[in-house]
Short mmCIF file of C-alpha atoms in Angstrom, two decimals:
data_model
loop_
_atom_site.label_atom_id
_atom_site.label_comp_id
_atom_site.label_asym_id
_atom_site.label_seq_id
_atom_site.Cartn_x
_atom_site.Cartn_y
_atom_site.Cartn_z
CA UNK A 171 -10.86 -13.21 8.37
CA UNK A 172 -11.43 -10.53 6.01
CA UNK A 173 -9.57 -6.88 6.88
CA UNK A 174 -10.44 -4.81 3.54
CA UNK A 175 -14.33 -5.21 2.40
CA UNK A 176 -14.94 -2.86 -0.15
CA UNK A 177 -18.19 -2.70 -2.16
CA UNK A 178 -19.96 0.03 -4.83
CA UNK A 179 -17.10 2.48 -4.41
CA UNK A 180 -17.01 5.59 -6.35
CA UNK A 181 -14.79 8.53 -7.36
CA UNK A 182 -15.44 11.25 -9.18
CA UNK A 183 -13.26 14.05 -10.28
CA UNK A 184 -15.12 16.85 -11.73
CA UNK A 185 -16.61 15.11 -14.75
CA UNK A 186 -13.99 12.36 -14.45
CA UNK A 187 -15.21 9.10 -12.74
CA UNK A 188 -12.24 7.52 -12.09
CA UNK A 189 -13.91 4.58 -9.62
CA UNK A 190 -16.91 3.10 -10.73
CA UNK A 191 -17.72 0.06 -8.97
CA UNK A 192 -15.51 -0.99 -6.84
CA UNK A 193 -15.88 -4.25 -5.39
CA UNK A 194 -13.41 -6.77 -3.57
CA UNK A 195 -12.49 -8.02 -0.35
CA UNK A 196 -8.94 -8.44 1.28
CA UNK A 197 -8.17 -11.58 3.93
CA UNK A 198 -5.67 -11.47 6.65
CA UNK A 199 -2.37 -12.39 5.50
CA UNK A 200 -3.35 -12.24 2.06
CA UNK A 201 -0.66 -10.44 -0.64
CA UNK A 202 -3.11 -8.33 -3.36
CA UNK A 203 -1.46 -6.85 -6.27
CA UNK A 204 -3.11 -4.29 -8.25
CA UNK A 205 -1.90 -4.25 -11.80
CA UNK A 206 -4.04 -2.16 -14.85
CA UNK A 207 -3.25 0.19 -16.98
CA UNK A 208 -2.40 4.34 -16.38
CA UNK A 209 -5.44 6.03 -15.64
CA UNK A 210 -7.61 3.04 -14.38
CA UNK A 211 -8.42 4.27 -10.70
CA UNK A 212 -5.37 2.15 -9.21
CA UNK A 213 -4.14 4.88 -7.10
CA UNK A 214 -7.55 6.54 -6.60
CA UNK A 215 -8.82 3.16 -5.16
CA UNK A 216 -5.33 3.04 -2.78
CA UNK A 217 -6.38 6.35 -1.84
CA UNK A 218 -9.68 6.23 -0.81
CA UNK A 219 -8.82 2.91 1.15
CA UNK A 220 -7.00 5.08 3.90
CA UNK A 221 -9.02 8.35 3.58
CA UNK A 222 -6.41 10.16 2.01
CA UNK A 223 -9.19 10.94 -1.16
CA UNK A 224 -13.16 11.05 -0.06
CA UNK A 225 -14.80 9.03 -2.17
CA UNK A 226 -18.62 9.53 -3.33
CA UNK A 227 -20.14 6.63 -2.97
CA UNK A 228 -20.22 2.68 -1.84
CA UNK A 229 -18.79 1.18 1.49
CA UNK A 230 -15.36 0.91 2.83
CA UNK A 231 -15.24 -1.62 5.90
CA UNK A 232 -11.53 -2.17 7.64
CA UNK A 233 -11.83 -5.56 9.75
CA UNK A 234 -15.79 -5.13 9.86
CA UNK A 235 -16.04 -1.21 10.74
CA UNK A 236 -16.75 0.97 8.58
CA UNK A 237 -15.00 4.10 7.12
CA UNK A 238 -17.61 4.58 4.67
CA UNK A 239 -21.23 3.31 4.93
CA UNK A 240 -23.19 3.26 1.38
CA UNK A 241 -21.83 6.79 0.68
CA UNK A 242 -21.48 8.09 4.61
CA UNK A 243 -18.24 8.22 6.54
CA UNK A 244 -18.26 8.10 9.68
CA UNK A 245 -16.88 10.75 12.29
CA UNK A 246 -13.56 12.24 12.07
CA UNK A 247 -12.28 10.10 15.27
CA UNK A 248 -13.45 6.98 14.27
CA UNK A 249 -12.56 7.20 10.81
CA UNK A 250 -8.81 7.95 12.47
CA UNK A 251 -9.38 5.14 14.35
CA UNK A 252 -9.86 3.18 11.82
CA UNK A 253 -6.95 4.05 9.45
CA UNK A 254 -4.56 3.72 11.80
CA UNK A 255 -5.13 -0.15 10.90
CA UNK A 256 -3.18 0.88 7.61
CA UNK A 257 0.04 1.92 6.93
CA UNK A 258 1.10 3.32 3.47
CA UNK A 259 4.04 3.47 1.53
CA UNK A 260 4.00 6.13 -1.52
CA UNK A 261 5.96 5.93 -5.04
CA UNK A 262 7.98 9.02 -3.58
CA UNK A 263 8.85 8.44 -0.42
CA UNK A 264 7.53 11.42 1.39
CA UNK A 265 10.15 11.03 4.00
CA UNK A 266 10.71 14.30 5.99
CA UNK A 267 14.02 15.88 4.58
CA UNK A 268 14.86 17.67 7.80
CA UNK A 269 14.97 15.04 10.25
CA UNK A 270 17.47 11.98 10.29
CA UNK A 271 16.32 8.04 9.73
CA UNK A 272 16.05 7.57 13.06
CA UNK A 273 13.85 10.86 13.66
CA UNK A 274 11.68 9.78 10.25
CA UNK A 275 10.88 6.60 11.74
CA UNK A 276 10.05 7.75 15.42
CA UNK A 277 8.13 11.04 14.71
CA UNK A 278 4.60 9.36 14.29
CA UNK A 279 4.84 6.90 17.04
CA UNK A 280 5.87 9.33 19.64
CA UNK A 281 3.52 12.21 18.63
CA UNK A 282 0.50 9.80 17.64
CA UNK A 283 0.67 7.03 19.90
CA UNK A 284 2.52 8.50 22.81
CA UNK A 285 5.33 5.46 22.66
CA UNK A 286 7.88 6.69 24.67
CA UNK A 287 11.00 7.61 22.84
CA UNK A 288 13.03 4.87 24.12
CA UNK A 289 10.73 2.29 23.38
CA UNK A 290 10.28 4.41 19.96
CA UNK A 291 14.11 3.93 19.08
CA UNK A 292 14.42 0.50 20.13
CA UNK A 293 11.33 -0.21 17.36
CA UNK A 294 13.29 2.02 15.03
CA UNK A 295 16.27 0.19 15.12
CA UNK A 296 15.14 -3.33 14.79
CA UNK A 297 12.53 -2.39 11.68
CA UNK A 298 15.85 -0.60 10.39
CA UNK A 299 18.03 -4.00 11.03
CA UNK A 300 15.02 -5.69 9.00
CA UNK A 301 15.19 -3.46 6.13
CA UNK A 302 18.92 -3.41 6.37
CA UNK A 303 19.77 -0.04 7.15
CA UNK A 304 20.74 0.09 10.25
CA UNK A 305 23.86 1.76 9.72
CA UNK A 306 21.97 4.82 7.82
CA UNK A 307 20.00 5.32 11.09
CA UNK A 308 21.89 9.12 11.70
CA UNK A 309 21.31 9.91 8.06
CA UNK A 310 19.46 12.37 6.31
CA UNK A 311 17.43 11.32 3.70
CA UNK A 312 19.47 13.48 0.89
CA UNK A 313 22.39 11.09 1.60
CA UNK A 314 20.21 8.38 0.55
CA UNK A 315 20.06 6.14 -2.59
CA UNK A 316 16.33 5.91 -3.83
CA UNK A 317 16.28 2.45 -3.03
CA UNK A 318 16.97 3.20 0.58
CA UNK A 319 15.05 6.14 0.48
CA UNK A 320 11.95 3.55 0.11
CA UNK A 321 13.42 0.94 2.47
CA UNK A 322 12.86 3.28 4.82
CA UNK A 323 9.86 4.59 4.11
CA UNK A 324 8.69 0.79 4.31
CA UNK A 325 10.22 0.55 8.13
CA UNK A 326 8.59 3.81 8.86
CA UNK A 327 4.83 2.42 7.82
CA UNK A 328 5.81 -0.65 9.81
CA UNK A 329 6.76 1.45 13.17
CA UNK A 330 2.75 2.29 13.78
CA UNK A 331 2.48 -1.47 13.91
CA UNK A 332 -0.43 -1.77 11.38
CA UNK A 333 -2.39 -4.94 10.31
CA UNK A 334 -2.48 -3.83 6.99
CA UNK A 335 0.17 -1.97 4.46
CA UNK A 336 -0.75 -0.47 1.17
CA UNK A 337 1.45 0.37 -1.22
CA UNK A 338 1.46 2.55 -4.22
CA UNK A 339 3.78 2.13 -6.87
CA UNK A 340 6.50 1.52 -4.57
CA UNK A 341 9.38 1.00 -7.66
CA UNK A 342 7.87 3.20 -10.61
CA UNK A 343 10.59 5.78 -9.18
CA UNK A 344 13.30 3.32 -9.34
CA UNK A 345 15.73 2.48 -11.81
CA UNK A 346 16.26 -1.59 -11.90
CA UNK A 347 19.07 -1.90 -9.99
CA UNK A 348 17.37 -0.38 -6.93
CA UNK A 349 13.85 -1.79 -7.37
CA UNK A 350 15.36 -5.24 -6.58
CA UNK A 351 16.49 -4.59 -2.98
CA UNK A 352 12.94 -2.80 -1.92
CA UNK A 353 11.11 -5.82 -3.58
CA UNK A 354 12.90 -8.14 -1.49
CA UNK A 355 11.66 -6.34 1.34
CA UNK A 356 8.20 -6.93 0.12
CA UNK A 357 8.95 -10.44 -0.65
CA UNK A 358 10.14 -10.71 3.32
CA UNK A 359 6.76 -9.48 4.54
CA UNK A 360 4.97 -11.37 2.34
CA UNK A 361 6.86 -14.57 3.82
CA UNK A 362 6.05 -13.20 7.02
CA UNK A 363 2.25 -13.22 5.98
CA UNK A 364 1.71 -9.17 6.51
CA UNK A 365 -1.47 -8.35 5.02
CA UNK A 366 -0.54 -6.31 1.71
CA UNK A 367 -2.40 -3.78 -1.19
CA UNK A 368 0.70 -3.57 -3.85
CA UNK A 369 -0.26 -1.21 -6.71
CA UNK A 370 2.58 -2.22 -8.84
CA UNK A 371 4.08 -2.38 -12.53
CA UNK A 372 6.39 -5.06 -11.34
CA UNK A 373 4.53 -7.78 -12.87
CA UNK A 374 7.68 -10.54 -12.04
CA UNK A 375 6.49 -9.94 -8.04
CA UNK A 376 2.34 -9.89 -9.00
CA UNK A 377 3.59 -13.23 -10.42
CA UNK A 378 5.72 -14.76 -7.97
CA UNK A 379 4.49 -12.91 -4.59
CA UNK A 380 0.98 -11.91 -4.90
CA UNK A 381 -1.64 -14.76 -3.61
CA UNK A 382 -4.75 -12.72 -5.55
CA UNK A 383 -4.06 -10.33 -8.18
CA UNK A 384 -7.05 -7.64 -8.87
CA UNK A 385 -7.31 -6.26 -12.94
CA UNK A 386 -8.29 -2.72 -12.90
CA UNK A 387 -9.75 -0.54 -15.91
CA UNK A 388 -11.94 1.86 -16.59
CA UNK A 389 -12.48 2.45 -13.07
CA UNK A 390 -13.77 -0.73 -12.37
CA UNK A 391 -11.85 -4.40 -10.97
CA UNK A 392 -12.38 -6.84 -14.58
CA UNK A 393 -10.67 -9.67 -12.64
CA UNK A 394 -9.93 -11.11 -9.77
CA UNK A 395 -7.76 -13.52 -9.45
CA UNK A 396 -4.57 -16.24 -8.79
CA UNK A 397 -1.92 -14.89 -10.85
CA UNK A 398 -2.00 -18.31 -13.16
CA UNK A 399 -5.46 -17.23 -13.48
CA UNK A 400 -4.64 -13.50 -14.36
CA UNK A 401 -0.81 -14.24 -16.14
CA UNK A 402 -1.82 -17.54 -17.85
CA UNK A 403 -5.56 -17.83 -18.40
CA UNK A 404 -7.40 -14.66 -18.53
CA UNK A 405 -10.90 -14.89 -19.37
CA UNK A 406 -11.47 -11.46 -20.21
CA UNK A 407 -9.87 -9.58 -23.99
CA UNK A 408 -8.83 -6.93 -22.44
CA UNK A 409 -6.88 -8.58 -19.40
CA UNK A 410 -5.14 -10.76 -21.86
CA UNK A 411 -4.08 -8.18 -24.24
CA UNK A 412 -2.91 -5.72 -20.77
CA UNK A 413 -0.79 -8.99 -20.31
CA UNK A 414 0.18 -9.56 -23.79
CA UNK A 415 1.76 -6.18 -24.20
CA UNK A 416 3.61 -5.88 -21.27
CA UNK A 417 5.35 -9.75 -21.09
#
């Protein structure tokens, strides 16, 4: 069953077309990473998946309905509606500083979806078992190593239940040490067969974890792929010098 369709997408900034043609399709369960180099749309594309950047042109479809029709969204209900299939975790976190753990990961069920906040705690505390943080649940997030700072971030995409997660860049922030523990995270879901959009530089999880891994550049997707077929026999120059300079 296919949850992401995408097809002709476009993005322009300015003069700047960042997204060209934008074409590929994501099926349920499947693990997609996103690998290319800076400035090839990665994020942009990430972006306009979960209507956090309009994009100009193409289609958009999120298990067959649309948030973008050849170049028309639909209304501002539906297209909530249809987001709230996706979850998204972001290179920085963007966890509220104010409130605790606990109150990061509760906020959006409780004032979105209504959950009451007992049910909304008891979700809280096994995603933050799962991530292994339970014990950071009273915390605020300045006490917090980046690593866990992320970890959480994770548990609070998963707490609006979505079908789908996208994540952008989730370890560029991290030194080594750290990005190890919020990969195996990742590596968990994957197991676990959560549908998954990894913009990434970790090219040691596109490897090993991804089941499809998409080559961006120039604002377009140059392959599409297993990652033998991306890692070990790229048909394309530039996808096999991309690999040869960064293995």
């Amino acid at each position: 069953m296919e949850l992401i369709s995408v097809s002709g997408l476009k993005k322009t900034f300015d003069t700047l077309e960042v997204l060209t043609d934008i074409n590929f399709t994501v099926c349920q369960g499947e693990t997609i990473a996103v690998i290319g180099p800076s400035g090839a749309g990665k994020s942009t594309m990430l972006r306009c998946l979960i209507n956090l950047e309009k994009a100009d042109g193409g289609t958009i479809a999120i298990e067959g309905e649309p948030l973008i029709k050849n170049g028309v969204y639909v209304e501002d209900k539906v297209a909530r509606h249809v987001c709230r299939k996706m979850g998204m975790v972001f290179q920085n976190f963007h966890l509220f500083p104010h409130l605790t753990v606990l109150g990061n990961l509760i906020e959006a069920p409780i004032a979105v979806s209504k959950l009451p906040k007992a049910k909304a705690i008891e979700r809280a505390e096994g995603l933050l078992g799962k991530v292994g943080l339970l014990d950071k649940r009273d915390a605020y997030p300045s006490a917090l190593s980046g690593g866990q700072k992320q970890r959480v971030a994770i548990a609070r995409a998963l707490m609006m239940q979505p079908d789908i997660l996208l994540f952008d860049e989730p370890t560029s922030s991290l030194d080594p040490l750290l990005t190890g523990e919020v990969l195996g995270v990742m590596k968990e879901l994957a197991r676990e067969h959560m549908t998954m959009v990894v913009v990434t530089h970790e090219m040691g999880f596109a490897r090993e974890v991804a089941d499809r891994v998409l080559f961006m550049a120039d604002g377009v997707i140059m392959a599409d792929g297993t990652p033998e077929e991306i890692f070990d026999h790229p048909k394309q120059q530039r996808v096999a010098q991309f690999i040869a300079s960064i293995l």
